[in-house]
Short mmCIF file of N, CA and C in Angstrom, two decimals:
data_model
loop_
_atom_site.label_atom_id
_atom_site.label_comp_id
_atom_site.label_asym_id
_atom_site.label_seq_id
_atom_site.Cartn_x
_atom_site.Cartn_y
_atom_site.Cartn_z
N MET A 223 0.41 17.21 -4.12
CA MET A 223 1.84 17.46 -4.14
C MET A 223 2.44 16.85 -5.39
N GLU A 224 3.18 17.64 -6.14
CA GLU A 224 3.82 17.17 -7.35
C GLU A 224 5.19 16.58 -7.02
N PHE A 225 5.54 15.50 -7.70
CA PHE A 225 6.84 14.88 -7.53
C PHE A 225 7.59 14.93 -8.85
N SER A 226 8.90 15.09 -8.77
CA SER A 226 9.71 14.92 -9.97
C SER A 226 9.73 13.44 -10.30
N THR A 227 10.11 13.10 -11.51
CA THR A 227 10.15 11.70 -11.91
C THR A 227 11.05 10.89 -10.98
N SER A 228 12.22 11.40 -10.66
CA SER A 228 13.15 10.71 -9.78
C SER A 228 12.58 10.56 -8.37
N ALA A 229 12.00 11.61 -7.85
CA ALA A 229 11.42 11.56 -6.51
C ALA A 229 10.23 10.61 -6.47
N GLN A 230 9.41 10.61 -7.52
CA GLN A 230 8.28 9.68 -7.59
C GLN A 230 8.78 8.25 -7.54
N TRP A 231 9.80 7.98 -8.33
CA TRP A 231 10.35 6.63 -8.37
C TRP A 231 10.85 6.22 -6.99
N ASP A 232 11.65 7.08 -6.35
CA ASP A 232 12.19 6.79 -5.02
C ASP A 232 11.07 6.54 -4.02
N PHE A 233 10.05 7.39 -4.04
CA PHE A 233 8.91 7.28 -3.15
C PHE A 233 8.19 5.94 -3.36
N SER A 234 7.97 5.58 -4.60
CA SER A 234 7.29 4.33 -4.93
C SER A 234 8.09 3.12 -4.46
N VAL A 235 9.38 3.13 -4.71
CA VAL A 235 10.24 2.01 -4.31
C VAL A 235 10.25 1.85 -2.79
N ILE A 236 10.41 2.94 -2.08
CA ILE A 236 10.45 2.90 -0.61
C ILE A 236 9.14 2.35 -0.05
N LEU A 237 8.02 2.88 -0.52
CA LEU A 237 6.72 2.41 -0.01
C LEU A 237 6.49 0.94 -0.33
N PHE A 238 6.75 0.57 -1.57
CA PHE A 238 6.54 -0.82 -1.97
C PHE A 238 7.35 -1.76 -1.08
N ASN A 239 8.63 -1.48 -0.95
CA ASN A 239 9.51 -2.34 -0.16
C ASN A 239 9.11 -2.37 1.31
N LYS A 240 8.69 -1.24 1.84
CA LYS A 240 8.29 -1.16 3.25
C LYS A 240 7.13 -2.10 3.57
N TYR A 241 6.17 -2.21 2.66
CA TYR A 241 4.98 -3.02 2.93
C TYR A 241 5.02 -4.41 2.33
N ALA A 242 5.72 -4.60 1.23
CA ALA A 242 5.77 -5.92 0.58
C ALA A 242 6.49 -6.95 1.43
N VAL A 243 7.43 -6.52 2.24
CA VAL A 243 8.21 -7.46 3.05
C VAL A 243 7.48 -7.92 4.31
N LYS A 244 6.29 -7.41 4.55
CA LYS A 244 5.57 -7.74 5.79
C LYS A 244 5.06 -9.17 5.81
N GLY A 245 4.93 -9.81 4.68
CA GLY A 245 4.45 -11.18 4.65
C GLY A 245 4.38 -11.69 3.23
N GLY A 246 4.46 -12.99 3.08
CA GLY A 246 4.37 -13.58 1.75
C GLY A 246 5.55 -13.21 0.87
N ASP A 247 5.28 -12.99 -0.38
CA ASP A 247 6.30 -12.68 -1.39
C ASP A 247 6.78 -11.25 -1.22
N PRO A 248 8.07 -11.03 -0.95
CA PRO A 248 8.57 -9.67 -0.75
C PRO A 248 8.60 -8.83 -2.03
N ASP A 249 8.30 -9.46 -3.16
CA ASP A 249 8.25 -8.74 -4.44
C ASP A 249 6.83 -8.44 -4.87
N GLN A 250 5.87 -8.70 -3.99
CA GLN A 250 4.45 -8.51 -4.29
C GLN A 250 3.75 -7.93 -3.07
N LEU A 251 2.69 -7.18 -3.31
CA LEU A 251 1.83 -6.69 -2.23
C LEU A 251 0.55 -7.50 -2.22
N SER A 252 0.16 -7.98 -1.05
CA SER A 252 -1.14 -8.63 -0.91
C SER A 252 -2.21 -7.55 -0.74
N ASN A 253 -3.45 -7.96 -0.79
CA ASN A 253 -4.56 -7.03 -0.58
C ASN A 253 -4.44 -6.39 0.80
N CYS A 254 -4.14 -7.18 1.83
CA CYS A 254 -4.01 -6.66 3.20
C CYS A 254 -2.85 -5.67 3.31
N GLU A 255 -1.74 -5.98 2.65
CA GLU A 255 -0.59 -5.07 2.69
C GLU A 255 -0.92 -3.75 1.99
N LEU A 256 -1.63 -3.83 0.89
CA LEU A 256 -2.02 -2.61 0.18
C LEU A 256 -2.98 -1.77 1.02
N LYS A 257 -3.93 -2.42 1.68
CA LYS A 257 -4.86 -1.69 2.56
C LYS A 257 -4.10 -0.98 3.67
N GLU A 258 -3.16 -1.68 4.29
CA GLU A 258 -2.37 -1.08 5.37
C GLU A 258 -1.57 0.11 4.85
N LEU A 259 -0.96 -0.04 3.70
CA LEU A 259 -0.18 1.04 3.10
C LEU A 259 -1.06 2.26 2.87
N ILE A 260 -2.23 2.06 2.28
CA ILE A 260 -3.14 3.18 1.99
C ILE A 260 -3.57 3.86 3.28
N GLU A 261 -3.95 3.07 4.28
CA GLU A 261 -4.41 3.64 5.55
C GLU A 261 -3.32 4.44 6.26
N LYS A 262 -2.09 3.96 6.23
CA LYS A 262 -1.01 4.63 6.97
C LYS A 262 -0.31 5.73 6.18
N GLU A 263 -0.15 5.55 4.89
CA GLU A 263 0.64 6.50 4.09
C GLU A 263 -0.21 7.56 3.40
N PHE A 264 -1.49 7.27 3.20
CA PHE A 264 -2.39 8.19 2.52
C PHE A 264 -3.65 8.37 3.36
N PRO A 265 -3.53 9.03 4.51
CA PRO A 265 -4.67 9.11 5.43
C PRO A 265 -5.93 9.71 4.81
N ASP A 266 -5.80 10.62 3.87
CA ASP A 266 -6.99 11.16 3.21
C ASP A 266 -7.68 10.09 2.37
N SER A 267 -6.90 9.20 1.79
CA SER A 267 -7.46 8.11 1.00
C SER A 267 -8.02 7.01 1.89
N ALA A 268 -7.58 6.97 3.15
CA ALA A 268 -8.04 5.93 4.07
C ALA A 268 -9.53 6.05 4.35
N LYS A 269 -10.09 7.21 4.04
CA LYS A 269 -11.53 7.39 4.22
C LYS A 269 -12.32 6.59 3.20
N VAL A 270 -11.62 6.08 2.20
CA VAL A 270 -12.25 5.25 1.17
C VAL A 270 -12.62 3.93 1.81
N SER A 271 -13.77 3.40 1.45
CA SER A 271 -14.25 2.15 2.05
C SER A 271 -13.38 0.97 1.64
N ASN A 272 -13.44 -0.09 2.44
CA ASN A 272 -12.71 -1.31 2.10
C ASN A 272 -13.17 -1.87 0.77
N THR A 273 -14.44 -1.70 0.46
CA THR A 273 -14.96 -2.17 -0.83
C THR A 273 -14.29 -1.43 -1.97
N SER A 274 -14.09 -0.13 -1.81
CA SER A 274 -13.41 0.65 -2.84
C SER A 274 -11.95 0.25 -2.96
N ILE A 275 -11.29 0.00 -1.83
CA ILE A 275 -9.90 -0.44 -1.87
C ILE A 275 -9.81 -1.81 -2.55
N ASP A 276 -10.75 -2.69 -2.25
CA ASP A 276 -10.79 -4.00 -2.91
C ASP A 276 -10.94 -3.84 -4.42
N ALA A 277 -11.76 -2.89 -4.84
CA ALA A 277 -11.96 -2.64 -6.27
C ALA A 277 -10.67 -2.11 -6.91
N ILE A 278 -9.98 -1.21 -6.21
CA ILE A 278 -8.69 -0.70 -6.71
C ILE A 278 -7.70 -1.85 -6.84
N PHE A 279 -7.65 -2.70 -5.81
CA PHE A 279 -6.73 -3.83 -5.83
C PHE A 279 -7.02 -4.74 -7.02
N LYS A 280 -8.29 -5.05 -7.22
CA LYS A 280 -8.67 -5.93 -8.32
C LYS A 280 -8.32 -5.32 -9.67
N GLU A 281 -8.55 -4.02 -9.81
CA GLU A 281 -8.22 -3.33 -11.05
C GLU A 281 -6.70 -3.34 -11.30
N MET A 282 -5.93 -3.15 -10.25
CA MET A 282 -4.47 -3.09 -10.40
C MET A 282 -3.83 -4.46 -10.57
N ASP A 283 -4.48 -5.49 -10.07
CA ASP A 283 -3.95 -6.86 -10.17
C ASP A 283 -4.24 -7.39 -11.57
N LYS A 284 -3.52 -6.85 -12.54
CA LYS A 284 -3.79 -7.13 -13.96
C LYS A 284 -3.72 -8.61 -14.31
N ASN A 285 -2.83 -9.36 -13.67
CA ASN A 285 -2.71 -10.78 -14.01
C ASN A 285 -3.55 -11.68 -13.09
N SER A 286 -4.34 -11.08 -12.22
CA SER A 286 -5.27 -11.80 -11.33
C SER A 286 -4.59 -12.88 -10.50
N ASP A 287 -3.38 -12.59 -10.01
CA ASP A 287 -2.69 -13.57 -9.19
C ASP A 287 -2.92 -13.35 -7.69
N GLY A 288 -3.74 -12.35 -7.36
CA GLY A 288 -4.04 -12.07 -5.96
C GLY A 288 -3.00 -11.21 -5.27
N GLU A 289 -2.04 -10.70 -6.03
CA GLU A 289 -1.01 -9.83 -5.49
C GLU A 289 -0.72 -8.72 -6.50
N VAL A 290 -0.15 -7.63 -6.00
CA VAL A 290 0.19 -6.49 -6.86
C VAL A 290 1.71 -6.43 -7.00
N SER A 291 2.18 -6.51 -8.23
CA SER A 291 3.61 -6.38 -8.50
C SER A 291 4.02 -4.92 -8.40
N PHE A 292 5.32 -4.66 -8.47
CA PHE A 292 5.78 -3.27 -8.39
C PHE A 292 5.23 -2.45 -9.55
N GLU A 293 5.17 -3.01 -10.74
CA GLU A 293 4.63 -2.28 -11.89
C GLU A 293 3.16 -1.92 -11.65
N GLU A 294 2.40 -2.85 -11.13
CA GLU A 294 1.00 -2.59 -10.82
C GLU A 294 0.90 -1.56 -9.69
N PHE A 295 1.79 -1.65 -8.73
CA PHE A 295 1.81 -0.73 -7.60
C PHE A 295 2.04 0.71 -8.04
N LYS A 296 2.96 0.91 -8.97
CA LYS A 296 3.24 2.27 -9.45
C LYS A 296 1.97 2.92 -9.98
N ALA A 297 1.12 2.15 -10.64
CA ALA A 297 -0.14 2.69 -11.14
C ALA A 297 -1.05 3.10 -9.98
N VAL A 298 -1.05 2.31 -8.90
CA VAL A 298 -1.85 2.64 -7.71
C VAL A 298 -1.37 3.95 -7.11
N ILE A 299 -0.07 4.10 -6.93
CA ILE A 299 0.49 5.32 -6.35
C ILE A 299 0.15 6.52 -7.21
N SER A 300 0.26 6.37 -8.51
CA SER A 300 -0.06 7.48 -9.41
C SER A 300 -1.50 7.93 -9.22
N LYS A 301 -2.41 6.98 -9.09
CA LYS A 301 -3.82 7.34 -8.88
C LYS A 301 -4.02 8.01 -7.53
N LEU A 302 -3.39 7.48 -6.48
CA LEU A 302 -3.56 8.05 -5.15
C LEU A 302 -2.97 9.45 -5.04
N LYS A 303 -1.88 9.70 -5.72
CA LYS A 303 -1.22 11.00 -5.66
C LYS A 303 -1.77 11.96 -6.71
N GLY A 304 -2.68 11.47 -7.56
CA GLY A 304 -3.26 12.34 -8.58
C GLY A 304 -2.29 12.66 -9.70
N CYS A 305 -1.30 11.79 -9.90
CA CYS A 305 -0.29 12.03 -10.93
C CYS A 305 -0.52 11.18 -12.16
N GLY A 306 -1.45 10.28 -12.11
CA GLY A 306 -1.63 9.35 -13.22
C GLY A 306 -2.94 9.56 -13.93
N PRO A 307 -3.19 8.69 -14.91
CA PRO A 307 -4.44 8.80 -15.69
C PRO A 307 -5.66 8.50 -14.87
#
């Protein structure tokens, strides 16, 4: 499914905020929060193993702080939706 730039942004913000507030820093996603988001919001991607999700998390956590910022999250969403590099 293709998104317009505005719709992509809105979608990303809504998803990030929905899961980031579940625990810890509300401005960051933990590995567990990202896994839950992928399993619930992208059921086709949920077939991916936990090891693969861990690898995605590690790749996206550019500053290695153990959490994914919104900027890092946008890259994850782009990959999952097939809209990014």
